Tab-separated table of C-alpha atoms in Angstrom:
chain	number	residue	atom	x	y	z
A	70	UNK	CA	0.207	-12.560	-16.957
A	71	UNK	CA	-1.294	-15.848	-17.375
A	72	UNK	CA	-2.204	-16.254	-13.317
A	73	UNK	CA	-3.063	-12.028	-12.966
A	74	UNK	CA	-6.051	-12.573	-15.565
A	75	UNK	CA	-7.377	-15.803	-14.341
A	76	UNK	CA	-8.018	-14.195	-11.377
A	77	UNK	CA	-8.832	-10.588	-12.030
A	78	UNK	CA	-11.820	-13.128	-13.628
A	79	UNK	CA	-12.670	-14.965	-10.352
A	80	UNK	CA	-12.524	-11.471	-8.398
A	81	UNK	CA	-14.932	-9.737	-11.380
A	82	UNK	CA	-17.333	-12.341	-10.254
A	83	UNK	CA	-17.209	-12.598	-6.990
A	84	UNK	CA	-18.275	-8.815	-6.651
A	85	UNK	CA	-21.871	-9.587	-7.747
A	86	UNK	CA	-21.693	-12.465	-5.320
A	87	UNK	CA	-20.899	-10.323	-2.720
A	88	UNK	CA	-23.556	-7.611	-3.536
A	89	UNK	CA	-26.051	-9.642	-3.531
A	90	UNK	CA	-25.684	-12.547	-1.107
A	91	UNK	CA	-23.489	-11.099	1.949
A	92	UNK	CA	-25.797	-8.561	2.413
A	93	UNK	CA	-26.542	-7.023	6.252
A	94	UNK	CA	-23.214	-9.461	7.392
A	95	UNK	CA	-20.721	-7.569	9.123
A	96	UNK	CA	-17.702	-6.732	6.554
A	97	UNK	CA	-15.188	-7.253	9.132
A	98	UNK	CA	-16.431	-10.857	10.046
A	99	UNK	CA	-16.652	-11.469	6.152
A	100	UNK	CA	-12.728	-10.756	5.979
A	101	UNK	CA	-12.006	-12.928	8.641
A	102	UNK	CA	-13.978	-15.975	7.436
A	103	UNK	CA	-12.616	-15.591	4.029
A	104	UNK	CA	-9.222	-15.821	5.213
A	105	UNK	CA	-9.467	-18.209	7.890
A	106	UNK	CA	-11.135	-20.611	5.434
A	107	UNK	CA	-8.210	-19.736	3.088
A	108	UNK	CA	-5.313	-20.560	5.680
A	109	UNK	CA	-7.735	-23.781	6.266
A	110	UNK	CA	-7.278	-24.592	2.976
A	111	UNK	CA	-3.820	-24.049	2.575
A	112	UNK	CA	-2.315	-25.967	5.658
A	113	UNK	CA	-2.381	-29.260	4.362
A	114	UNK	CA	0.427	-28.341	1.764
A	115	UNK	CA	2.249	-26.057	4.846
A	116	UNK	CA	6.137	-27.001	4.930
A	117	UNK	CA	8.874	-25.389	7.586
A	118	UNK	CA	11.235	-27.244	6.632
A	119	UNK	CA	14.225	-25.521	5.348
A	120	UNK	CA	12.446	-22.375	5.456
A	121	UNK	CA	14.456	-19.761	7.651
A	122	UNK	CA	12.817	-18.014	10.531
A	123	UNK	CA	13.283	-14.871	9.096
A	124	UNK	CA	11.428	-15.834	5.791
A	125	UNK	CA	8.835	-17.342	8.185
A	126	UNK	CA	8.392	-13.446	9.923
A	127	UNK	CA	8.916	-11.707	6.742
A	128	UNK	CA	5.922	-13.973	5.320
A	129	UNK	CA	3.692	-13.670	8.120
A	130	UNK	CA	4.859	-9.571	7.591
A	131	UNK	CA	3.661	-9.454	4.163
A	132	UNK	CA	0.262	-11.372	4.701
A	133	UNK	CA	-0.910	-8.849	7.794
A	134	UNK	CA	-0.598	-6.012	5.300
A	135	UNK	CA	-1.293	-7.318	2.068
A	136	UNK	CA	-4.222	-9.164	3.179
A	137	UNK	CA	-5.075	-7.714	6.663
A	138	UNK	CA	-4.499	-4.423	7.011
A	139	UNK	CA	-5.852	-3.896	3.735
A	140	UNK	CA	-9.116	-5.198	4.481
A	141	UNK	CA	-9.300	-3.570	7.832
A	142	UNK	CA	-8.973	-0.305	6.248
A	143	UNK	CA	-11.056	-1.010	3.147
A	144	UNK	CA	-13.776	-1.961	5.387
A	145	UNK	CA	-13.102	1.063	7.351
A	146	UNK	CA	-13.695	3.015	4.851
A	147	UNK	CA	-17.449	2.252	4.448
A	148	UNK	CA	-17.735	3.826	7.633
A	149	UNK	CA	-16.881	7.131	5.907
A	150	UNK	CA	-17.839	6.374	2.349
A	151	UNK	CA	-20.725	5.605	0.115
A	152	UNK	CA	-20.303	2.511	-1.520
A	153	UNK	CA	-19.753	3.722	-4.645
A	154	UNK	CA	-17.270	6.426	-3.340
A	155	UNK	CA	-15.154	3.409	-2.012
A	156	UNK	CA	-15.229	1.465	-5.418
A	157	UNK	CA	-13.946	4.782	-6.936
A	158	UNK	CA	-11.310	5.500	-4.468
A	159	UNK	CA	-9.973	1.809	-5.435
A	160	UNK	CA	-8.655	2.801	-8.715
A	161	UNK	CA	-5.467	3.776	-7.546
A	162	UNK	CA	-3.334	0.484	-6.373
A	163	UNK	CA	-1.505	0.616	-9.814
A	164	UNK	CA	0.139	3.979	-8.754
A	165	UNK	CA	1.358	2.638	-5.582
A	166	UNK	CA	2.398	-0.633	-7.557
A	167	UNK	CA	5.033	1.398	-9.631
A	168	UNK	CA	5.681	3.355	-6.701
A	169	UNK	CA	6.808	0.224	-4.545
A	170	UNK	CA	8.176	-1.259	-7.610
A	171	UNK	CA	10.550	0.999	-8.325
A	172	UNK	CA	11.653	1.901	-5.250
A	173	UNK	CA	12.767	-1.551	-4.609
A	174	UNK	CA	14.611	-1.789	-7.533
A	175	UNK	CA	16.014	1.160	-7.252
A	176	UNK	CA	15.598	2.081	-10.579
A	177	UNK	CA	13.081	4.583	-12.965
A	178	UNK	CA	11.578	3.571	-15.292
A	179	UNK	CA	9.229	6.184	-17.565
A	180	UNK	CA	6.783	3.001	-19.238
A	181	UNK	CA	5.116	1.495	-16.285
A	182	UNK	CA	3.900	4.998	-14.931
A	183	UNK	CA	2.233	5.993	-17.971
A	184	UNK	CA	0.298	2.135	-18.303
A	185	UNK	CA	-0.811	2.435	-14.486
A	186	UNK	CA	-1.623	6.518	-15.330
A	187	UNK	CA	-3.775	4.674	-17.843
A	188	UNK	CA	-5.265	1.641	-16.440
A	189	UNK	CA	-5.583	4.348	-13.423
A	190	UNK	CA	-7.689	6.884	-15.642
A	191	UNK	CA	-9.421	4.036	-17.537
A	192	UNK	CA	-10.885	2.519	-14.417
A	193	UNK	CA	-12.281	6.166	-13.533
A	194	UNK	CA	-14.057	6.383	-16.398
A	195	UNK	CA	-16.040	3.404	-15.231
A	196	UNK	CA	-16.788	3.821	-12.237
A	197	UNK	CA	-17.047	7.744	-11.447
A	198	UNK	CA	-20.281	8.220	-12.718
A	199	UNK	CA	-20.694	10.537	-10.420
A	200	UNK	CA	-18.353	12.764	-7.655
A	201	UNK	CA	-17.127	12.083	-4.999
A	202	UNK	CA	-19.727	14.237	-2.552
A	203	UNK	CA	-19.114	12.832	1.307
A	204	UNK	CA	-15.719	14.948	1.477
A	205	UNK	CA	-14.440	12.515	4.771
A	206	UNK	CA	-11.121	13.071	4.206
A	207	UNK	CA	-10.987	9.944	6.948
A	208	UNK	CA	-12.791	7.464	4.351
A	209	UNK	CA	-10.061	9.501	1.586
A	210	UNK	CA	-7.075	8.654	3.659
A	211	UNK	CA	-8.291	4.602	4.585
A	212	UNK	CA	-8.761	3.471	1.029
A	213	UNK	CA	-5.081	5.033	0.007
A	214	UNK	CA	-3.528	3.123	2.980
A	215	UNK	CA	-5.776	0.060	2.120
A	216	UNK	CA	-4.174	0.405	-1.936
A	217	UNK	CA	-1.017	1.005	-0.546
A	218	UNK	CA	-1.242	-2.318	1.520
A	219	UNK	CA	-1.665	-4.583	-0.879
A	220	UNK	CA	0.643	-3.428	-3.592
A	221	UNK	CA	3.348	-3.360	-0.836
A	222	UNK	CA	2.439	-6.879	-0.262
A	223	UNK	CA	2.141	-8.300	-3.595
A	224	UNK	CA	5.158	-6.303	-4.711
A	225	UNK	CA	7.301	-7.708	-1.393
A	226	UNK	CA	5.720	-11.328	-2.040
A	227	UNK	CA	7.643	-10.873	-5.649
A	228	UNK	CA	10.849	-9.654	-4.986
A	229	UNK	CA	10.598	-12.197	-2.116
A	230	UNK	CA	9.943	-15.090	-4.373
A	231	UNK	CA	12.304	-13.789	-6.552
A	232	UNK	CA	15.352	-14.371	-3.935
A	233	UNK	CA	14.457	-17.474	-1.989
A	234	UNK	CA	15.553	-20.982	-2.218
A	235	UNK	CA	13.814	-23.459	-5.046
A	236	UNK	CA	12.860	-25.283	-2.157
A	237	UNK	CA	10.664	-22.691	-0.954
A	238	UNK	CA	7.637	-23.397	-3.100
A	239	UNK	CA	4.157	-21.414	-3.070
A	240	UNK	CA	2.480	-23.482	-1.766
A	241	UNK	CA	4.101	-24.685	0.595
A	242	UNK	CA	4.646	-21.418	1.834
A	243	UNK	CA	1.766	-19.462	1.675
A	244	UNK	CA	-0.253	-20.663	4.529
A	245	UNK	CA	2.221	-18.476	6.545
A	246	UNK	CA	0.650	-15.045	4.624
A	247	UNK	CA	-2.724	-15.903	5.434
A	248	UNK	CA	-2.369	-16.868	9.130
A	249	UNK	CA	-0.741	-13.330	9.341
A	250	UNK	CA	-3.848	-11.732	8.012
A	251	UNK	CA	-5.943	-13.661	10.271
A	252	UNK	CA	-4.319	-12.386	13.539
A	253	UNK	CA	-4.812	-9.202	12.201
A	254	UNK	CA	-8.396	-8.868	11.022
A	255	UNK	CA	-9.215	-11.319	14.435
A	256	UNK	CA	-9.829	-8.245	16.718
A	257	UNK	CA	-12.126	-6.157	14.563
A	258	UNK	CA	-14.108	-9.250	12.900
A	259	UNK	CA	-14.491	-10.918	17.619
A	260	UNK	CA	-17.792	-8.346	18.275
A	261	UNK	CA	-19.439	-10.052	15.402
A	262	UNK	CA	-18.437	-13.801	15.772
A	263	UNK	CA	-22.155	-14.551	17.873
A	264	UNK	CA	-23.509	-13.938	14.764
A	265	UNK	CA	-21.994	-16.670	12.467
A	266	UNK	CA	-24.897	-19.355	14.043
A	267	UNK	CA	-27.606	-17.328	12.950
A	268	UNK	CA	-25.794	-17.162	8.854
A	269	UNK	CA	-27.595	-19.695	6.786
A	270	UNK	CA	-26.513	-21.771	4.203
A	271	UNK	CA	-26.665	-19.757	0.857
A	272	UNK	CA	-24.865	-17.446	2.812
A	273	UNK	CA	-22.446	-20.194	4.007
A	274	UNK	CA	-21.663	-21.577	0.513
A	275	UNK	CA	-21.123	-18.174	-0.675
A	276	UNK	CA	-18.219	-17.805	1.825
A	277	UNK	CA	-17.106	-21.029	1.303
A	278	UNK	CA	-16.653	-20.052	-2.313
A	279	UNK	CA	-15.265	-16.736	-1.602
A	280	UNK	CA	-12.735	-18.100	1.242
A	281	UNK	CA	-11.407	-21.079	-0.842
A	282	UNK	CA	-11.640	-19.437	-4.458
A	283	UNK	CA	-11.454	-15.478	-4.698
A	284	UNK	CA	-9.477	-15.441	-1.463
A	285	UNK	CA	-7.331	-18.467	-0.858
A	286	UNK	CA	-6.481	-19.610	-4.731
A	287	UNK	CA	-6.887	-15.936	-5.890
A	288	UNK	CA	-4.684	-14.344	-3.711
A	289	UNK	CA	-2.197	-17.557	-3.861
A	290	UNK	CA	-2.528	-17.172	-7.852
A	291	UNK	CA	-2.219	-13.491	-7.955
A	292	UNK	CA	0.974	-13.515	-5.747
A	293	UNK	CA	2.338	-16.033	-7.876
A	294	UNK	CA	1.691	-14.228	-11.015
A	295	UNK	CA	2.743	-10.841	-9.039
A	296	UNK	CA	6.578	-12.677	-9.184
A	297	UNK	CA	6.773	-13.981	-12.794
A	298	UNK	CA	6.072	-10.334	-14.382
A	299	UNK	CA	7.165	-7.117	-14.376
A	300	UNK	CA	6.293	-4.122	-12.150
A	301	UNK	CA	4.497	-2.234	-15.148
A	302	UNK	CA	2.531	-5.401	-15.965
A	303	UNK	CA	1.515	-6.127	-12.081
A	304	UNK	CA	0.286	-2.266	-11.989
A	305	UNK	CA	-2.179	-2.403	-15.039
A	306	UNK	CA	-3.566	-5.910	-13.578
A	307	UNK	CA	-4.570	-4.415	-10.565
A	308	UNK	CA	-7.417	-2.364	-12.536
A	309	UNK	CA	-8.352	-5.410	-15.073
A	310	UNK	CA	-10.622	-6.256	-12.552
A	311	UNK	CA	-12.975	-3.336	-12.573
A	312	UNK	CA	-14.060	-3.582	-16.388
A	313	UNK	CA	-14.217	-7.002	-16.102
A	314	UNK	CA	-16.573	-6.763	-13.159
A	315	UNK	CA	-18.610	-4.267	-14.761
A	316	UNK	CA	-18.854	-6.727	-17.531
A	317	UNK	CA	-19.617	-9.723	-15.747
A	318	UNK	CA	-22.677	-7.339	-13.242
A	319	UNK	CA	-24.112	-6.832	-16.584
A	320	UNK	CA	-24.163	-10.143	-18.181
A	321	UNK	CA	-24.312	-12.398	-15.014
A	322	UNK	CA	-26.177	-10.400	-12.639
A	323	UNK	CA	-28.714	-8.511	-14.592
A	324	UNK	CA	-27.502	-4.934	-13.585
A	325	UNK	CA	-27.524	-1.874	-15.445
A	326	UNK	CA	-24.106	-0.369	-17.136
A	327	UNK	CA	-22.879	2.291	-19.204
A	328	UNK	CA	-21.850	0.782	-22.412
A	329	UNK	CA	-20.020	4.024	-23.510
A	330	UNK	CA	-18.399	3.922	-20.414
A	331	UNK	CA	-16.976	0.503	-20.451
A	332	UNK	CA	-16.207	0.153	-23.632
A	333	UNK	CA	-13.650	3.318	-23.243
A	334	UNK	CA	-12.713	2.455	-19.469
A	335	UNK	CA	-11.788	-0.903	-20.974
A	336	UNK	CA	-9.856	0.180	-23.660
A	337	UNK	CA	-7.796	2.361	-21.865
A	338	UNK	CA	-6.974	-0.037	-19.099
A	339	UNK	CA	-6.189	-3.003	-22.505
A	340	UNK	CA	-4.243	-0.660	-23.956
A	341	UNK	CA	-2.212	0.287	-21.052
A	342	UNK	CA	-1.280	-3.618	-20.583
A	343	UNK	CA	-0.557	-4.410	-24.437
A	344	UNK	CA	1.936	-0.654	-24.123
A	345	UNK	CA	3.798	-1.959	-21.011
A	346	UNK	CA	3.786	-5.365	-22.764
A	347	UNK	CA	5.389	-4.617	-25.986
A	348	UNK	CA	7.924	-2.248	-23.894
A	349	UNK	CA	8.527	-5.566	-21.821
A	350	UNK	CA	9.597	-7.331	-25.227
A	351	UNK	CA	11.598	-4.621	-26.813
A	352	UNK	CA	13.577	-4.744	-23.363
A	353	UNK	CA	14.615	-8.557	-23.384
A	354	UNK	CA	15.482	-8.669	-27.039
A	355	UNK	CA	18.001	-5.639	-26.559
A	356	UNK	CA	18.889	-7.582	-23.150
A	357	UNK	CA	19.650	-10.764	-25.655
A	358	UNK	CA	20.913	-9.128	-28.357
């Protein structure tokens, strides 16, 4: 839980950053630098040896959809969307977390549904302010397959991580995930790359931050925490983010927020971790007893 909340902190603030500094740049190119900066800054640790070819393709697999496909489609989405619609439309990854969770293990389980139901409902109350109006079923249907993405991904990366050998570290591995995602986000992100001379450089250290930090050490941390809990923990996570955010617009950033909503948003999506938490304990002890 330790890695999830360190960076569910880095991503709060990076929204602001984002908001306010990347302004007018194409999205698509903004994916693609972020994660071509992240594979930069992951190669020096990149090691093949030992690793299996089919770990190498499964990998690669897991980065184009975690971390490619999912942005393609999220920035699709703005295409259809209001801004505010896609932020809402977000909430859902924890449903599709247990979903893919559970359906790898093969098993049921009745606790981590009703903490991502939570954490789900919890992050609605913060952001829906308003409803959803637009009615593109298009924009609808993007942001579920972008959610779906990267739970997939981070709840593959797990069960991945889970069954390789010691050797196969993080770090040494997870250059492989992001080169995936580049290939992927290369073709929508090409119309825009004449206009990376003309960025200056505010807007250069901003990506810098956001390639290195939110995407290549938060991803690489989130992944990492992803495999060291359990699948109701890793769904409630996914939403920490949005109160946090909310939290850190209104502190760091000078924007406006609905107290009353955050306060109960927030509390919702807490208590839905602490529930799936203490279930988590009562379930090793019997395990040990």
């Amino acid at each position: 839980m330790f890695w999830l909340l360190i960076v569910s902190l880095v991503w709060a603030f990076s929204f602001g950053l984002i908001k306010g500094r990347l302004a007018g740049i194409d999205p698509a190119l903004v994916a693609f630098v972020r994660l071509a900066l992240a594979l930069i800054v992951f190669l020096p640790f990149a090691r093949v040896r030992g690793l299996r070819r089919s770990d190498a393709l499964l990998l690669a697999g897991i980065g184009a959809v975690q971390f490619g496909v999912m942005y393609v489609c999220y920035i699709a989405a703005f295409a259809h969307l209001a801004a505010y619609e896609v932020a809402a439309l977000s909430i859902f990854t924890p449903l599709f977390v247990c979903m893919c969770g559970q359906a790898l293990e093969r098993r049921f389980s009745v606790s981590p549904w009703i903490a991502a139901v939570l954490a789900t409902v919890g992050a609605g109350v913060i952001l829906m302010e308003r409803p959803l109006s637009s009615g593109s079923w298009l924009g609808v249907v993007s942001m579920q397959v972008s959610n779906l993405c990267f739970a997939v991904g981070q709840v593959a990366y797990a069960r991945w991580k889970r069954a390789a050998p010691t050797e196969s570290s993080d770090v040494s591995v997870f250059w492989i995930l992001y080169l995936g995602a580049v290939v992927i986000t290369a073709l929508p992100a090409a119309p825009a790359f004449a206009t990376l001379g003309a960025l200056g450089g505010e807007q250069w250290a901003v990506l810098l931050y956001l390639g290195a930090i939110a995407s290549g050490l938060g991803f690489f941390g989130w992944n990492r925490g992803a495999a060291q809990t359990s699948t109701g923990v890793l769904a409630v996570a996914n939403n920490l983010k949005v109160p946090l955010a909310v939290a850190c617009a209104l502190v760091f950033f000078g924007e406006s927020a609905d107290l009353l909503r955050l306060a109960v948003g927030g509390a919702l999506v807490v208590g839905a971790g602490l529930l799936v938490t203490r279930v988590d304990a009562s379930t090793t002890r019997q395990r040990r007893a």
